[in-house]
GROMACS .gro file of C-alpha atoms in nm:
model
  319
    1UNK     CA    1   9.442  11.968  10.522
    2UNK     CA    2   9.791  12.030  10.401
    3UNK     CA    3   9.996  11.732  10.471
    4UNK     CA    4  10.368  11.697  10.500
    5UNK     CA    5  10.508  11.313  10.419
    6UNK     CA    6  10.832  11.208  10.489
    7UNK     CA    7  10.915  10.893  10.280
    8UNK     CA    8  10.641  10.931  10.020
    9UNK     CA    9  10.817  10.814   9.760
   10UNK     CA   10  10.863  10.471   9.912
   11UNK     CA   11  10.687  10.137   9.963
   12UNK     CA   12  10.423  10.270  10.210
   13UNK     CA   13  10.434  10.657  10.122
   14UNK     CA   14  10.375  10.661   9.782
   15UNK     CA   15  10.023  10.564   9.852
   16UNK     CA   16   9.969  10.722  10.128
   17UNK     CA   17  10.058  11.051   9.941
   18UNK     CA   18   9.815  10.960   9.666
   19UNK     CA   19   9.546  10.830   9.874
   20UNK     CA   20   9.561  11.201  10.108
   21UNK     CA   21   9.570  11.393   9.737
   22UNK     CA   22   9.309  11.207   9.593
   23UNK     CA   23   9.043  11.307   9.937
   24UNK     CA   24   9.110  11.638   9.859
   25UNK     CA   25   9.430  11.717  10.089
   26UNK     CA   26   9.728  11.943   9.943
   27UNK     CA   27  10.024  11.704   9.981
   28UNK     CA   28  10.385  11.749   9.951
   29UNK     CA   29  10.642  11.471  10.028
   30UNK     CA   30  11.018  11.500  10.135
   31UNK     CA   31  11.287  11.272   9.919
   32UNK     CA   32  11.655  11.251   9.909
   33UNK     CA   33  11.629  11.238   9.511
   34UNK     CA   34  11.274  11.392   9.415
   35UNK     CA   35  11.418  11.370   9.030
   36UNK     CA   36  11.411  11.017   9.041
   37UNK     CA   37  11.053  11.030   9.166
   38UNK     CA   38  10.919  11.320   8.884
   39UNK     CA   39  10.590  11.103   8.796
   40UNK     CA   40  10.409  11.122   9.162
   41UNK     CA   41  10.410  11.512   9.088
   42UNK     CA   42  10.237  11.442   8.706
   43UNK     CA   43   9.967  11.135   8.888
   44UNK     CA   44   9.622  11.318   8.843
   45UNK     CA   45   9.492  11.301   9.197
   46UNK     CA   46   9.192  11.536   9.137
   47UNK     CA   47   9.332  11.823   9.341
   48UNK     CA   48   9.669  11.991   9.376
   49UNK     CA   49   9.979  11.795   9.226
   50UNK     CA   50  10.158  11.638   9.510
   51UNK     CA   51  10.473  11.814   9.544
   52UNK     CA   52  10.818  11.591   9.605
   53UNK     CA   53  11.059  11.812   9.790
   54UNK     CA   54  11.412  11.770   9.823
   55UNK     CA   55  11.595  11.643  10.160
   56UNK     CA   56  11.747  11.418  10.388
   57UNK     CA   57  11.574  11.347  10.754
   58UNK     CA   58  11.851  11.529  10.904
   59UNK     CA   59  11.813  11.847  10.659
   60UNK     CA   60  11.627  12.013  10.977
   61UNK     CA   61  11.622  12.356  10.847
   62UNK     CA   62  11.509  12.259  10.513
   63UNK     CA   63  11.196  12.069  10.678
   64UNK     CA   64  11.132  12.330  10.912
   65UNK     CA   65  11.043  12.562  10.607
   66UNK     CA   66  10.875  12.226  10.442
   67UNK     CA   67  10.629  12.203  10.727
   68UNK     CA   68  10.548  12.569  10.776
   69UNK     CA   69  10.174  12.661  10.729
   70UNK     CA   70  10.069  12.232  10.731
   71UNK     CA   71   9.824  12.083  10.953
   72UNK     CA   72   9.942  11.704  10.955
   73UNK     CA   73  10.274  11.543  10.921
   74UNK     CA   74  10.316  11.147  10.841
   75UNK     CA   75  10.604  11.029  10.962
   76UNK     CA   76  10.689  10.679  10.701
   77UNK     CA   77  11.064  10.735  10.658
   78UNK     CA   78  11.337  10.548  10.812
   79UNK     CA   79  11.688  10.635  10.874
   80UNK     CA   80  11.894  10.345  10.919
   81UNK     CA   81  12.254  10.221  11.084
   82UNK     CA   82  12.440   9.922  11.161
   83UNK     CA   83  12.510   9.992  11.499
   84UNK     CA   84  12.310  10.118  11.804
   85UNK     CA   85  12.450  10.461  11.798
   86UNK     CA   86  12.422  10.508  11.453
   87UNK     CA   87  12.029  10.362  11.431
   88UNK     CA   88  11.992  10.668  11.680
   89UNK     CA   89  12.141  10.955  11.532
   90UNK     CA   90  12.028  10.840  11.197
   91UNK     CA   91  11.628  10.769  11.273
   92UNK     CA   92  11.567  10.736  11.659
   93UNK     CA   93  11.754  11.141  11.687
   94UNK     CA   94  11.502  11.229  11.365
   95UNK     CA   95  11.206  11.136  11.446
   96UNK     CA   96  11.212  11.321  11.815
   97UNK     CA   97  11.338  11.606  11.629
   98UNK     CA   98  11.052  11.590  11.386
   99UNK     CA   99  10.804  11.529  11.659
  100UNK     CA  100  10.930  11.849  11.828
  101UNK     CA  101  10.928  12.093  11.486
  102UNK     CA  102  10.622  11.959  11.444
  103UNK     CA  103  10.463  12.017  11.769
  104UNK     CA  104  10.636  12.393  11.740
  105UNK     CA  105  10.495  12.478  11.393
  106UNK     CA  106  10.160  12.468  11.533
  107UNK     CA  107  10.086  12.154  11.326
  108UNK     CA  108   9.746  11.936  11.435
  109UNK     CA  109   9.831  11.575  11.376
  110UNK     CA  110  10.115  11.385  11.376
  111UNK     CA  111  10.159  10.981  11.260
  112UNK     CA  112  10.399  10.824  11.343
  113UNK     CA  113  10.526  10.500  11.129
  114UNK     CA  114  10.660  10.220  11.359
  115UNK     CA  115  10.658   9.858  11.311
  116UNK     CA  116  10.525   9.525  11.456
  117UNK     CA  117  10.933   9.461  11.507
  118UNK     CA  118  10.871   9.732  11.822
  119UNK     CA  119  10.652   9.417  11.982
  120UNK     CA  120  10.954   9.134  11.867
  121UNK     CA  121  10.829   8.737  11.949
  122UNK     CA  122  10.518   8.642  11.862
  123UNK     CA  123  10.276   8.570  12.118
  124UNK     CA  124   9.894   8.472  12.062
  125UNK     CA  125   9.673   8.695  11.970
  126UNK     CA  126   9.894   9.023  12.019
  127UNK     CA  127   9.722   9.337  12.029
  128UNK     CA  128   9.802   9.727  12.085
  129UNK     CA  129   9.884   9.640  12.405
  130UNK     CA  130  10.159   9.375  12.449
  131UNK     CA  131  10.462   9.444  12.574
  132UNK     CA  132  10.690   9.547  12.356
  133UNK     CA  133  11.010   9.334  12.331
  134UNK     CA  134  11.236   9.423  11.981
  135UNK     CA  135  11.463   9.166  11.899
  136UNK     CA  136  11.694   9.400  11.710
  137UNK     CA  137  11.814   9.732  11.618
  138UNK     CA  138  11.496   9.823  11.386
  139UNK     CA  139  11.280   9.717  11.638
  140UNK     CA  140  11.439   9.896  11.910
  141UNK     CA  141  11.477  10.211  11.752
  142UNK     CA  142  11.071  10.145  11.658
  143UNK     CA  143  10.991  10.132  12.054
  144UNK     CA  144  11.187  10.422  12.158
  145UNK     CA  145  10.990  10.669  11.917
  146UNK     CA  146  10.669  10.520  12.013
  147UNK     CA  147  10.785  10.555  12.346
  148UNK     CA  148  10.894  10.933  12.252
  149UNK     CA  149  10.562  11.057  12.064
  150UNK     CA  150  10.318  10.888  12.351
  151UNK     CA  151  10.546  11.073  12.609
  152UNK     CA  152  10.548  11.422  12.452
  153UNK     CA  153  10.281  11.525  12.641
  154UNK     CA  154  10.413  11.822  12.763
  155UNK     CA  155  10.751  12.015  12.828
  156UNK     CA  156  10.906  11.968  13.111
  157UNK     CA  157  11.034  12.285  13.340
  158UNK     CA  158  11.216  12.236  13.620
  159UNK     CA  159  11.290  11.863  13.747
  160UNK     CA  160  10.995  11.731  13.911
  161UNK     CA  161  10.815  11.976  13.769
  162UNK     CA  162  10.541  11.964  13.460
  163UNK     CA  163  10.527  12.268  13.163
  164UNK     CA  164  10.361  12.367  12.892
  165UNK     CA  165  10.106  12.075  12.739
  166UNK     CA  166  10.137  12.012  12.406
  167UNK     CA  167   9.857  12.030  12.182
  168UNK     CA  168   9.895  11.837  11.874
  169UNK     CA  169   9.745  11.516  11.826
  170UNK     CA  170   9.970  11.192  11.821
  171UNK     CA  171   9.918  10.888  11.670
  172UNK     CA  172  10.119  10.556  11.553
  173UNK     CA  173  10.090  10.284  11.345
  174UNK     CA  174  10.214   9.939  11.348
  175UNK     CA  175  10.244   9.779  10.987
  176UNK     CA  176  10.328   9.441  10.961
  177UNK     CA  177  10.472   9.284  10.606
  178UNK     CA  178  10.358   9.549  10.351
  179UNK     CA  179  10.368   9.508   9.958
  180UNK     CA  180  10.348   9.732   9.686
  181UNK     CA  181  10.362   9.720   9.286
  182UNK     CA  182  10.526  10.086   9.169
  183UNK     CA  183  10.209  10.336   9.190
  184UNK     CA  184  10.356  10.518   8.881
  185UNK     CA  185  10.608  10.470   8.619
  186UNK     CA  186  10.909  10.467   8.839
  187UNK     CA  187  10.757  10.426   9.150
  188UNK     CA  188  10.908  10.251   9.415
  189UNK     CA  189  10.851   9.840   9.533
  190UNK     CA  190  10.937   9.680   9.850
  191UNK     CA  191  11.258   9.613   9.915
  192UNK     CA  192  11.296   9.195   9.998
  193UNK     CA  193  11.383   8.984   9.755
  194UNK     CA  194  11.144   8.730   9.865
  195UNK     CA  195  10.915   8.756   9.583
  196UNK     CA  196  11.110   8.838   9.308
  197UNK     CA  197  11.353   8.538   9.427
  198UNK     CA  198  11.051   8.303   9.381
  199UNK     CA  199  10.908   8.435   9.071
  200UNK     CA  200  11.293   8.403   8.913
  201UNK     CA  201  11.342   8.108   9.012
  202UNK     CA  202  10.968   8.026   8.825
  203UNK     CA  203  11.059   8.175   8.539
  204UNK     CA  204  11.352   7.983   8.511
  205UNK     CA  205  11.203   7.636   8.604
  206UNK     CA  206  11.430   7.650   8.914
  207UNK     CA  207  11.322   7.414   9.256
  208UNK     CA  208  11.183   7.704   9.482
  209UNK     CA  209  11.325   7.632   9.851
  210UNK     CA  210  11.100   7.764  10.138
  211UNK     CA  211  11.045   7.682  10.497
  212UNK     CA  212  10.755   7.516  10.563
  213UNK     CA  213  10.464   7.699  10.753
  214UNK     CA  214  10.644   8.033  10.706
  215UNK     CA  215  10.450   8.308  10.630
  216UNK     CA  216  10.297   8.644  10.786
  217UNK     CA  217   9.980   8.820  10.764
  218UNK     CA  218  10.066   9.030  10.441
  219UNK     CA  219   9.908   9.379  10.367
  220UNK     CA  220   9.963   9.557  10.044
  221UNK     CA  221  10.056   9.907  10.103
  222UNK     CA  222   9.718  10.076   9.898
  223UNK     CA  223   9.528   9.872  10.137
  224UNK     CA  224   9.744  10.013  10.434
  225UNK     CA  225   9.705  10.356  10.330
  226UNK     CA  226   9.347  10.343  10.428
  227UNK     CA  227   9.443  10.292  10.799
  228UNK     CA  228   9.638  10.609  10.761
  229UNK     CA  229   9.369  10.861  10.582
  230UNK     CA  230   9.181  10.692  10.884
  231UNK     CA  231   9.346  10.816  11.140
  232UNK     CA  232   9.467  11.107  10.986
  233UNK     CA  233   9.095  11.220  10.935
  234UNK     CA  234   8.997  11.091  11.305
  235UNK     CA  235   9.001  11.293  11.633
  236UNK     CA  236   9.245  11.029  11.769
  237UNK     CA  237   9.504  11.103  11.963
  238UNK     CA  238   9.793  10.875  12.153
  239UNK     CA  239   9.678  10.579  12.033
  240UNK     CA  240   9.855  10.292  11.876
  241UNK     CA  241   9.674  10.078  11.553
  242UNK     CA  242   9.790   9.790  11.421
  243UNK     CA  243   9.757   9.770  11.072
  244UNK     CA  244   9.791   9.403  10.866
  245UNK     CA  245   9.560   9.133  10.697
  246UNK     CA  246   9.348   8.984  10.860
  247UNK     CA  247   9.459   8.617  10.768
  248UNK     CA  248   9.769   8.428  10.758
  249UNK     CA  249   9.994   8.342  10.422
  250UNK     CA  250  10.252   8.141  10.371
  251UNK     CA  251  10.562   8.177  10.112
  252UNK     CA  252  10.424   7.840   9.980
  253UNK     CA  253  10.073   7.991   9.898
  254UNK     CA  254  10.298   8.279   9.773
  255UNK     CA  255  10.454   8.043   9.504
  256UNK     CA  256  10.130   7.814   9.386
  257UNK     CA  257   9.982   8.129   9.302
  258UNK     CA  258  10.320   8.208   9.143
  259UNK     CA  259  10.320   7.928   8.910
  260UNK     CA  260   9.923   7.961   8.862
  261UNK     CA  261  10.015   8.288   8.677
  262UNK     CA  262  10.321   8.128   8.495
  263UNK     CA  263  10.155   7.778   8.442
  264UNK     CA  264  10.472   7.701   8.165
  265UNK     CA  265  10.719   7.684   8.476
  266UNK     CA  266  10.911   7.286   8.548
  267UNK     CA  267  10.932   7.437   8.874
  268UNK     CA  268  10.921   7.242   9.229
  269UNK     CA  269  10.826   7.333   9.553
  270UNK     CA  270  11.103   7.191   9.854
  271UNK     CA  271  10.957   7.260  10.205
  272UNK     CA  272  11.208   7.239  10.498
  273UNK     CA  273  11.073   7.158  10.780
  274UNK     CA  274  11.180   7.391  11.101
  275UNK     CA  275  10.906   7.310  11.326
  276UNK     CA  276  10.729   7.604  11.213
  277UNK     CA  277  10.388   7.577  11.376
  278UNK     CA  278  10.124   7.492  11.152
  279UNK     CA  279   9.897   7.703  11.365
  280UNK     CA  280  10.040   8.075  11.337
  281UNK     CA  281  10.066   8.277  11.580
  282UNK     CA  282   9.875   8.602  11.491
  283UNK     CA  283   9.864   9.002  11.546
  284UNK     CA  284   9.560   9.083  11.618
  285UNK     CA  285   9.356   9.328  11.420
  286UNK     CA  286   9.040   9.419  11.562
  287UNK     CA  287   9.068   9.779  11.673
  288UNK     CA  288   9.104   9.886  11.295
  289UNK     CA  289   8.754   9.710  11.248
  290UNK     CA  290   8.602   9.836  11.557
  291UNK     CA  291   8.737  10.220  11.529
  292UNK     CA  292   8.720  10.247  11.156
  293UNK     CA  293   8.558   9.986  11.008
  294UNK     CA  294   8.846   9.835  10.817
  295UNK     CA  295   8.953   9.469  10.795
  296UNK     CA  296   9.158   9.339  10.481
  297UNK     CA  297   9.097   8.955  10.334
  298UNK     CA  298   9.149   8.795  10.011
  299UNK     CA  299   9.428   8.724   9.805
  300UNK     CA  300   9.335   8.967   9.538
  301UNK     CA  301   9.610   9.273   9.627
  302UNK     CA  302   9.852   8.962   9.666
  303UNK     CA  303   9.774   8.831   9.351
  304UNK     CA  304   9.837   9.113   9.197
  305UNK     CA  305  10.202   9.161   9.327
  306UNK     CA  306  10.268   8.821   9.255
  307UNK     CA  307  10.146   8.857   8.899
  308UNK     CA  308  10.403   9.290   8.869
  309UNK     CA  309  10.674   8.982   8.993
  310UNK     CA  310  10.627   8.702   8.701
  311UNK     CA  311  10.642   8.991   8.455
  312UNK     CA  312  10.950   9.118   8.602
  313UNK     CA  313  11.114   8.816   8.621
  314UNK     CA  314  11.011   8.755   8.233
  315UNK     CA  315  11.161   9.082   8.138
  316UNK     CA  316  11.487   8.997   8.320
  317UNK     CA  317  11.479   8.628   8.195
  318UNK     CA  318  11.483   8.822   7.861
  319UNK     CA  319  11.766   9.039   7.879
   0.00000   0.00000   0.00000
């Protein structure tokens, strides 16, 4: 297939464009500053180079030519504002328009990136279908374009009346926390600090403050990128996946394994206790197992990370 990615040179995307290249899809990826981004075009995927193309999520006409001739778009980008009109017009007003351009081009499959934030308080054992309640902006403007790529069923005509049905398959998925070491030299890493705040303050034989109990079910984003070539490969269509670990880890897990990998750290760890429940609260994830077979365990991915972070923090520590 020939597969359009918004945001492929970020967190998520950039291995989610190498994981489509490397089954054998041509790829091509839109970013605001592709020459920053030169060494996803030079990874050898096995197939076609993916191609980073130049443009904003509001550069309609330049996408429009982007997408011509593709079968698939992913949708991982996010426009963001401060306030709720701007968190519209800058990624709520995209990502309809997208869905439409798409749906016009002809294209077959569209995925669409939301967020667990679309669901906001955690309730036991939350699946696909809970009730989504976002707590903020992000999460809000998560919801509505779920809400806006499971309703474009059709065009409407006349009020009350039903049009032409649209054809191309829609799909979205939910990440939760999702982690990434740069897939290439230059390649991009999540943006919190939480990590690299903890491996600093390591490095520097600094107390490390955390809440106790806090944590989330963390994902890194190669593993997530199976969930997409999953779906994107499936004959799914309007269906919602969430897409996490299977098992709960805290920020204090986060830095013994920390200080495992830099064993010459004085550091301490200071818990504060906010009634965090000792028993999360967790998102379910047993539709990727039964649909595709996928479940994610282990600390290994994690490890990892935390390992990119320690030598980070070294080479910092060093300047």
């Amino acid at each position: 297939m020939k597969v359009f990615i918004t945001g492929g040179t970020g967190n998520i995307g950039q291995c989610v464009a190498i994981a489509a290249a490397k089954r054998g899809h041509e790829v091509s990826v839109l970013s605001r500053t592709p020459e920053k981004y030169g060494g996803l075009s030079k990874i050898n995927t096995g197939g076609k180079p993916i191609a980073v193309k130049q443009g904003f999520l509001r550069d309609y006409d330049k996408i429009g030519e982007y997408i011509k001739g593709c079968d698939a778009v992913i949708h991982v980008a996010l426009g963001w504002g401060n306030e709720p009109i701007t968190m519209c017009t800058e990624d709520t007003l995209p990502t309809v328009t997208l869905l439409e351009m798409s749906e016009r081009a002809g294209i077959k499959k569209f995925i669409y990136t939301s967020s667990t934030a679309a669901m906001g308080h955690n309730r036991r054992d939350m699946d696909e279908t809970a009730l989504l309640m976002p707590l903020n902006l992000y999460g809000s403007t998560k919801a509505a374009c779920e809400s806006y790529v499971l309703g474009f069923t059709e065009y409407c005509a006349e009020a009350g009346t039903t049009g032409e049905h649209v054809d191309m398959k829609r799909n979205i998925i939910r990440p939760g926390y999702t982690f990434s070491n740069p897939a290439y030299e230059g390649g991009s890493s999540q943006l919190d600090r939480r990590f690299r705040d903890i491996t600093d303050a390591i490095v520097k034989s600094y107390p490390i403050q955390l809440i106790k109990n806090d944590g989330t079910q963390f994902i890194s984003a190669t593993q997530i990128a199976e969930v997409y070539m999953a779906i994107l490969e499936s004959d799914y269509n309007e269906e919602v996946f969430l897409a996490l670990s299977g098992e709960f880890t805290s920020w204090e897990k986060i830095a013994r394994i920390a200080l495992e990998e830099y064993p010459e750290s004085k550091s301490t760890i200071e818990l504060y206790d906010k009634n965090y429940d000792p028993n999360p609260m967790l998102y379910s994830v047993n539709k990727i197992k039964e649909k595709f077979g996928l479940a994610f365990f282990g600390d290994e991915e994690l490890r990892k990370h935390i390992k990119w972070n320690v030598e980070q923090s070294l080479a910092r520590k060093g300047k």
